[in-house]
PDB file of C-alpha atoms in Angstrom:
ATOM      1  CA  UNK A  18     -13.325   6.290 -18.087  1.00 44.00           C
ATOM      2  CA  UNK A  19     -13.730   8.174 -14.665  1.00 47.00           C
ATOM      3  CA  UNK A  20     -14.460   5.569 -11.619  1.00 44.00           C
ATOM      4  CA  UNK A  21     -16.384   6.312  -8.737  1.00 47.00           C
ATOM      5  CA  UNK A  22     -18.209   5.104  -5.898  1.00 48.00           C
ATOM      6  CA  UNK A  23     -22.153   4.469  -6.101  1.00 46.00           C
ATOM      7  CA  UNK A  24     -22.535   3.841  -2.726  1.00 49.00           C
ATOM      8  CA  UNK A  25     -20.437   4.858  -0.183  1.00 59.00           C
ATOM      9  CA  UNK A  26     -19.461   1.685   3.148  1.00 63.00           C
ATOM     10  CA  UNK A  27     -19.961   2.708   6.420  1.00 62.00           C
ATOM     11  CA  UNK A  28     -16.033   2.350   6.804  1.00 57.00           C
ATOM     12  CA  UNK A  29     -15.569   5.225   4.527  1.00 59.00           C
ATOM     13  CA  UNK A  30     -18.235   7.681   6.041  1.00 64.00           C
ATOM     14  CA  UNK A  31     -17.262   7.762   9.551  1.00 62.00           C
ATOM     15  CA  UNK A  32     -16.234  10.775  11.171  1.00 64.00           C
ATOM     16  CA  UNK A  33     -12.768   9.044  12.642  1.00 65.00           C
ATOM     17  CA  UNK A  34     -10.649   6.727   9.993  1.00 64.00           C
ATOM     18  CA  UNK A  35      -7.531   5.356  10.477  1.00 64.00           C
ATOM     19  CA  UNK A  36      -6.373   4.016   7.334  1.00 65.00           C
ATOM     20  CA  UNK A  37      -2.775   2.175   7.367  1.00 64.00           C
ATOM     21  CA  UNK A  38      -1.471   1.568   3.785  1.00 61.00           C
ATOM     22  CA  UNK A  39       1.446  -0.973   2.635  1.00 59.00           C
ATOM     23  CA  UNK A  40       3.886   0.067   0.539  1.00 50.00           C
ATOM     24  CA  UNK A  41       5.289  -3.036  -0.779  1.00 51.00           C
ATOM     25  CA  UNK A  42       3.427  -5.279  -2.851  1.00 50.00           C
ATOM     26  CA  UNK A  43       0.761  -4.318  -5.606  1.00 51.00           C
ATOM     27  CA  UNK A  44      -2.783  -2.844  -5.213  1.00 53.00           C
ATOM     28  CA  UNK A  45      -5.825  -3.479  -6.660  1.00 50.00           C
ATOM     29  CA  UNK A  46      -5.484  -0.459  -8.861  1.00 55.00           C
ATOM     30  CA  UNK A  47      -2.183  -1.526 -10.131  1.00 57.00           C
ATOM     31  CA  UNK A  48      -3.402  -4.918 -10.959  1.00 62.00           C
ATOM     32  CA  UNK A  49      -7.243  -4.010 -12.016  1.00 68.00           C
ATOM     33  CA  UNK A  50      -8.395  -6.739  -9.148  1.00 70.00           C
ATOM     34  CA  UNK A  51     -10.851  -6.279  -6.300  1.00 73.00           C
ATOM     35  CA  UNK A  52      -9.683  -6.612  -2.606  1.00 69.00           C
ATOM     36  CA  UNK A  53     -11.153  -7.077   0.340  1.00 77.00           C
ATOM     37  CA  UNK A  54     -10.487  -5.077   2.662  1.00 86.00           C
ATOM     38  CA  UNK A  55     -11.088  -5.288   6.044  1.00 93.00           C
ATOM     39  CA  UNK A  56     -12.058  -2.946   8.977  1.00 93.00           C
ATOM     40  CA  UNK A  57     -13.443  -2.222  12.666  1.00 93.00           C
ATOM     41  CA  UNK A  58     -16.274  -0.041  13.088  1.00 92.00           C
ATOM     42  CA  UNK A  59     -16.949   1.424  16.679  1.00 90.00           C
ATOM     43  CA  UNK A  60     -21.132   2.338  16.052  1.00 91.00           C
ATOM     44  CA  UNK A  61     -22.685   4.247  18.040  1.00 89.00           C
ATOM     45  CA  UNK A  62     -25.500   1.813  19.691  1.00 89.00           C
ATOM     46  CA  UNK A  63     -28.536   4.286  19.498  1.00 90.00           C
ATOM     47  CA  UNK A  64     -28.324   5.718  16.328  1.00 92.00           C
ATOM     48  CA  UNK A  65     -26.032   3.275  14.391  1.00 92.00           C
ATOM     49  CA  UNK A  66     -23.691   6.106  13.228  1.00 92.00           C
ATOM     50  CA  UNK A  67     -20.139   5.014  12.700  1.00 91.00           C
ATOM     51  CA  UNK A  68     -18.101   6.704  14.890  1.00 90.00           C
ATOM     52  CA  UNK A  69     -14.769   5.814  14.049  1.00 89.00           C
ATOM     53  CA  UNK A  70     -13.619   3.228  11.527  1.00 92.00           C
ATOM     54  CA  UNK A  71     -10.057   1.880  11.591  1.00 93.00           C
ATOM     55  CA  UNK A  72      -8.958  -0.217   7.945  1.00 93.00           C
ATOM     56  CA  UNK A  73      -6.767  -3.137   8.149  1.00 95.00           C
ATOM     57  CA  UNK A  74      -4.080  -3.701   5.529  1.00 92.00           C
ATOM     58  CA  UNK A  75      -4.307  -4.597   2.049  1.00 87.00           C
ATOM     59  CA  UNK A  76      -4.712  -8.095   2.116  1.00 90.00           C
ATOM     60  CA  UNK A  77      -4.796  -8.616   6.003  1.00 94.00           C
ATOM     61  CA  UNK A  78      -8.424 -10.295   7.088  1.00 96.00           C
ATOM     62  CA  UNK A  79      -9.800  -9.630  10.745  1.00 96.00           C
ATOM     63  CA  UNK A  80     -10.443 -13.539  11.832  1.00 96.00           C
ATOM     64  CA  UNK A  81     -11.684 -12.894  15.370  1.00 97.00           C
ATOM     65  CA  UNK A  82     -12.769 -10.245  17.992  1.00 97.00           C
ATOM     66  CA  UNK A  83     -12.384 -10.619  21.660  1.00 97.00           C
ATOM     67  CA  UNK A  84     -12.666  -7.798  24.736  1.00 96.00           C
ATOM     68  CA  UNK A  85     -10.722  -8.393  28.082  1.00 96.00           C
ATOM     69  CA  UNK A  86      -9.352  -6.679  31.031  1.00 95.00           C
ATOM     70  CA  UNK A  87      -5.728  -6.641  31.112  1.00 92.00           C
ATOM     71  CA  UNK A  88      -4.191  -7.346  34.596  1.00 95.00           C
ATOM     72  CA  UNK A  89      -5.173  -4.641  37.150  1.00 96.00           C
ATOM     73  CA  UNK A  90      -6.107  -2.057  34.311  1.00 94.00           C
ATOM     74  CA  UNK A  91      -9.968  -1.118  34.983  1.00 93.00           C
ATOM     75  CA  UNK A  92     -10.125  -0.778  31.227  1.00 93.00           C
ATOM     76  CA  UNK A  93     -11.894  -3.252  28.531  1.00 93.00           C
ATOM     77  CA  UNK A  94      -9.125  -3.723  25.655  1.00 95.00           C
ATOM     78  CA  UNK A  95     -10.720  -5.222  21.943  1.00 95.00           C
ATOM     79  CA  UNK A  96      -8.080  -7.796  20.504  1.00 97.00           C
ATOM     80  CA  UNK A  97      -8.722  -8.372  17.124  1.00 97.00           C
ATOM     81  CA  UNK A  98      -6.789 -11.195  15.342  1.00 98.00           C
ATOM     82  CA  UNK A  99      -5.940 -10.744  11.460  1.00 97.00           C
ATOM     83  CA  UNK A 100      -4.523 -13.162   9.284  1.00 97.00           C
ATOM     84  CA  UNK A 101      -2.551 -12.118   5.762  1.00 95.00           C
ATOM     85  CA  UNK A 102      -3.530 -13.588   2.670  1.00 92.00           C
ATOM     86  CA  UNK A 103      -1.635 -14.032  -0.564  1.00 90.00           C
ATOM     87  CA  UNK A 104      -2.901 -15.621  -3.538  1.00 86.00           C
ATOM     88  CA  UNK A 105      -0.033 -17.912  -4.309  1.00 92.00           C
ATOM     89  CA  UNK A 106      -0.697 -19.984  -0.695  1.00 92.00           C
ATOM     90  CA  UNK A 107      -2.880 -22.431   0.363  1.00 93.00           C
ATOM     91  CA  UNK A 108      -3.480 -20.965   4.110  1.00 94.00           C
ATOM     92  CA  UNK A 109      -2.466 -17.630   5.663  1.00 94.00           C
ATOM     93  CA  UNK A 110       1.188 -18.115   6.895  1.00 95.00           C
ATOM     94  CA  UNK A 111       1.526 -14.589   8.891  1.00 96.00           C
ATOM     95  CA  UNK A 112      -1.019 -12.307  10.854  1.00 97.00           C
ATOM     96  CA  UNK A 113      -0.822 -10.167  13.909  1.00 96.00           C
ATOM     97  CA  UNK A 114      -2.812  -9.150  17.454  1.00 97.00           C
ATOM     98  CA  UNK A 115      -4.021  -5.791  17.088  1.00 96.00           C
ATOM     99  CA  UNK A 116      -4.953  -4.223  20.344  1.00 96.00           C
ATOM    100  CA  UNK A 117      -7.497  -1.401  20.375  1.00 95.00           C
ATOM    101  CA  UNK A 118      -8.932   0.487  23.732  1.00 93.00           C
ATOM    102  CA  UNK A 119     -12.118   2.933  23.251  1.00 85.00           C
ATOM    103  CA  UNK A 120     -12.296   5.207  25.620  1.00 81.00           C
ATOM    104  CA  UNK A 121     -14.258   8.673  25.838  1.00 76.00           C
ATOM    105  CA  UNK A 122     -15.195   8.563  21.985  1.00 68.00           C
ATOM    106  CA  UNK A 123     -11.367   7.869  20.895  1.00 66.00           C
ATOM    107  CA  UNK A 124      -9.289   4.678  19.747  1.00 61.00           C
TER     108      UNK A 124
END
């Protein structure tokens, strides 16, 4: 049996994706599971196009979104905290920061 997509996310029809993969550890097509999977969309704020969608990793879930200025730089920085979540705990016991600048239609 062939699988594919009915509808297609805005994640995976923007123009710009980064996509980061993990190479340890199983995926949903080696286990036949879903996953959620997690990403940032920058959308453009007349037309609602997607300009540029950057994926999280397998398992990692974006908890929180904040902007801020960093020091002297004139530039707005987004800082997006993730958390990683296995199956076999209770509560995530490892995440990261990931800091992302937009500037002149690139990430």
């Amino acid at each position: 049996m062939d699988l594919k997509n009915v509808l297609s996310s805005c994640s995976t029809s923007a123009n710009s994706v980064i996509k980061l993969t993990n190479s340890g550890g199983p995926s949903a097509d080696d286990c036949g599971q879903e996953v959620d999977v997690y990403s940032l969309l920058i959308i453009d704020q007349h037309t609602f196009e997607v300009l540029h969608a950057h994926q999280f990793l397998p398992n990692e879930y974006a908890i929180s979104i904040v902007s801020t200025k960093l020091g002297e730089d004139p530039n707005t920085y987004y800082v997006v905290g993730t958390a990683i979540v296995n199956s076999d705990e209770s509560e995530p016991k490892q995440g990261r920061f990931v800091i992302f600048m937009w500037k002149d239609v690139n990430l």
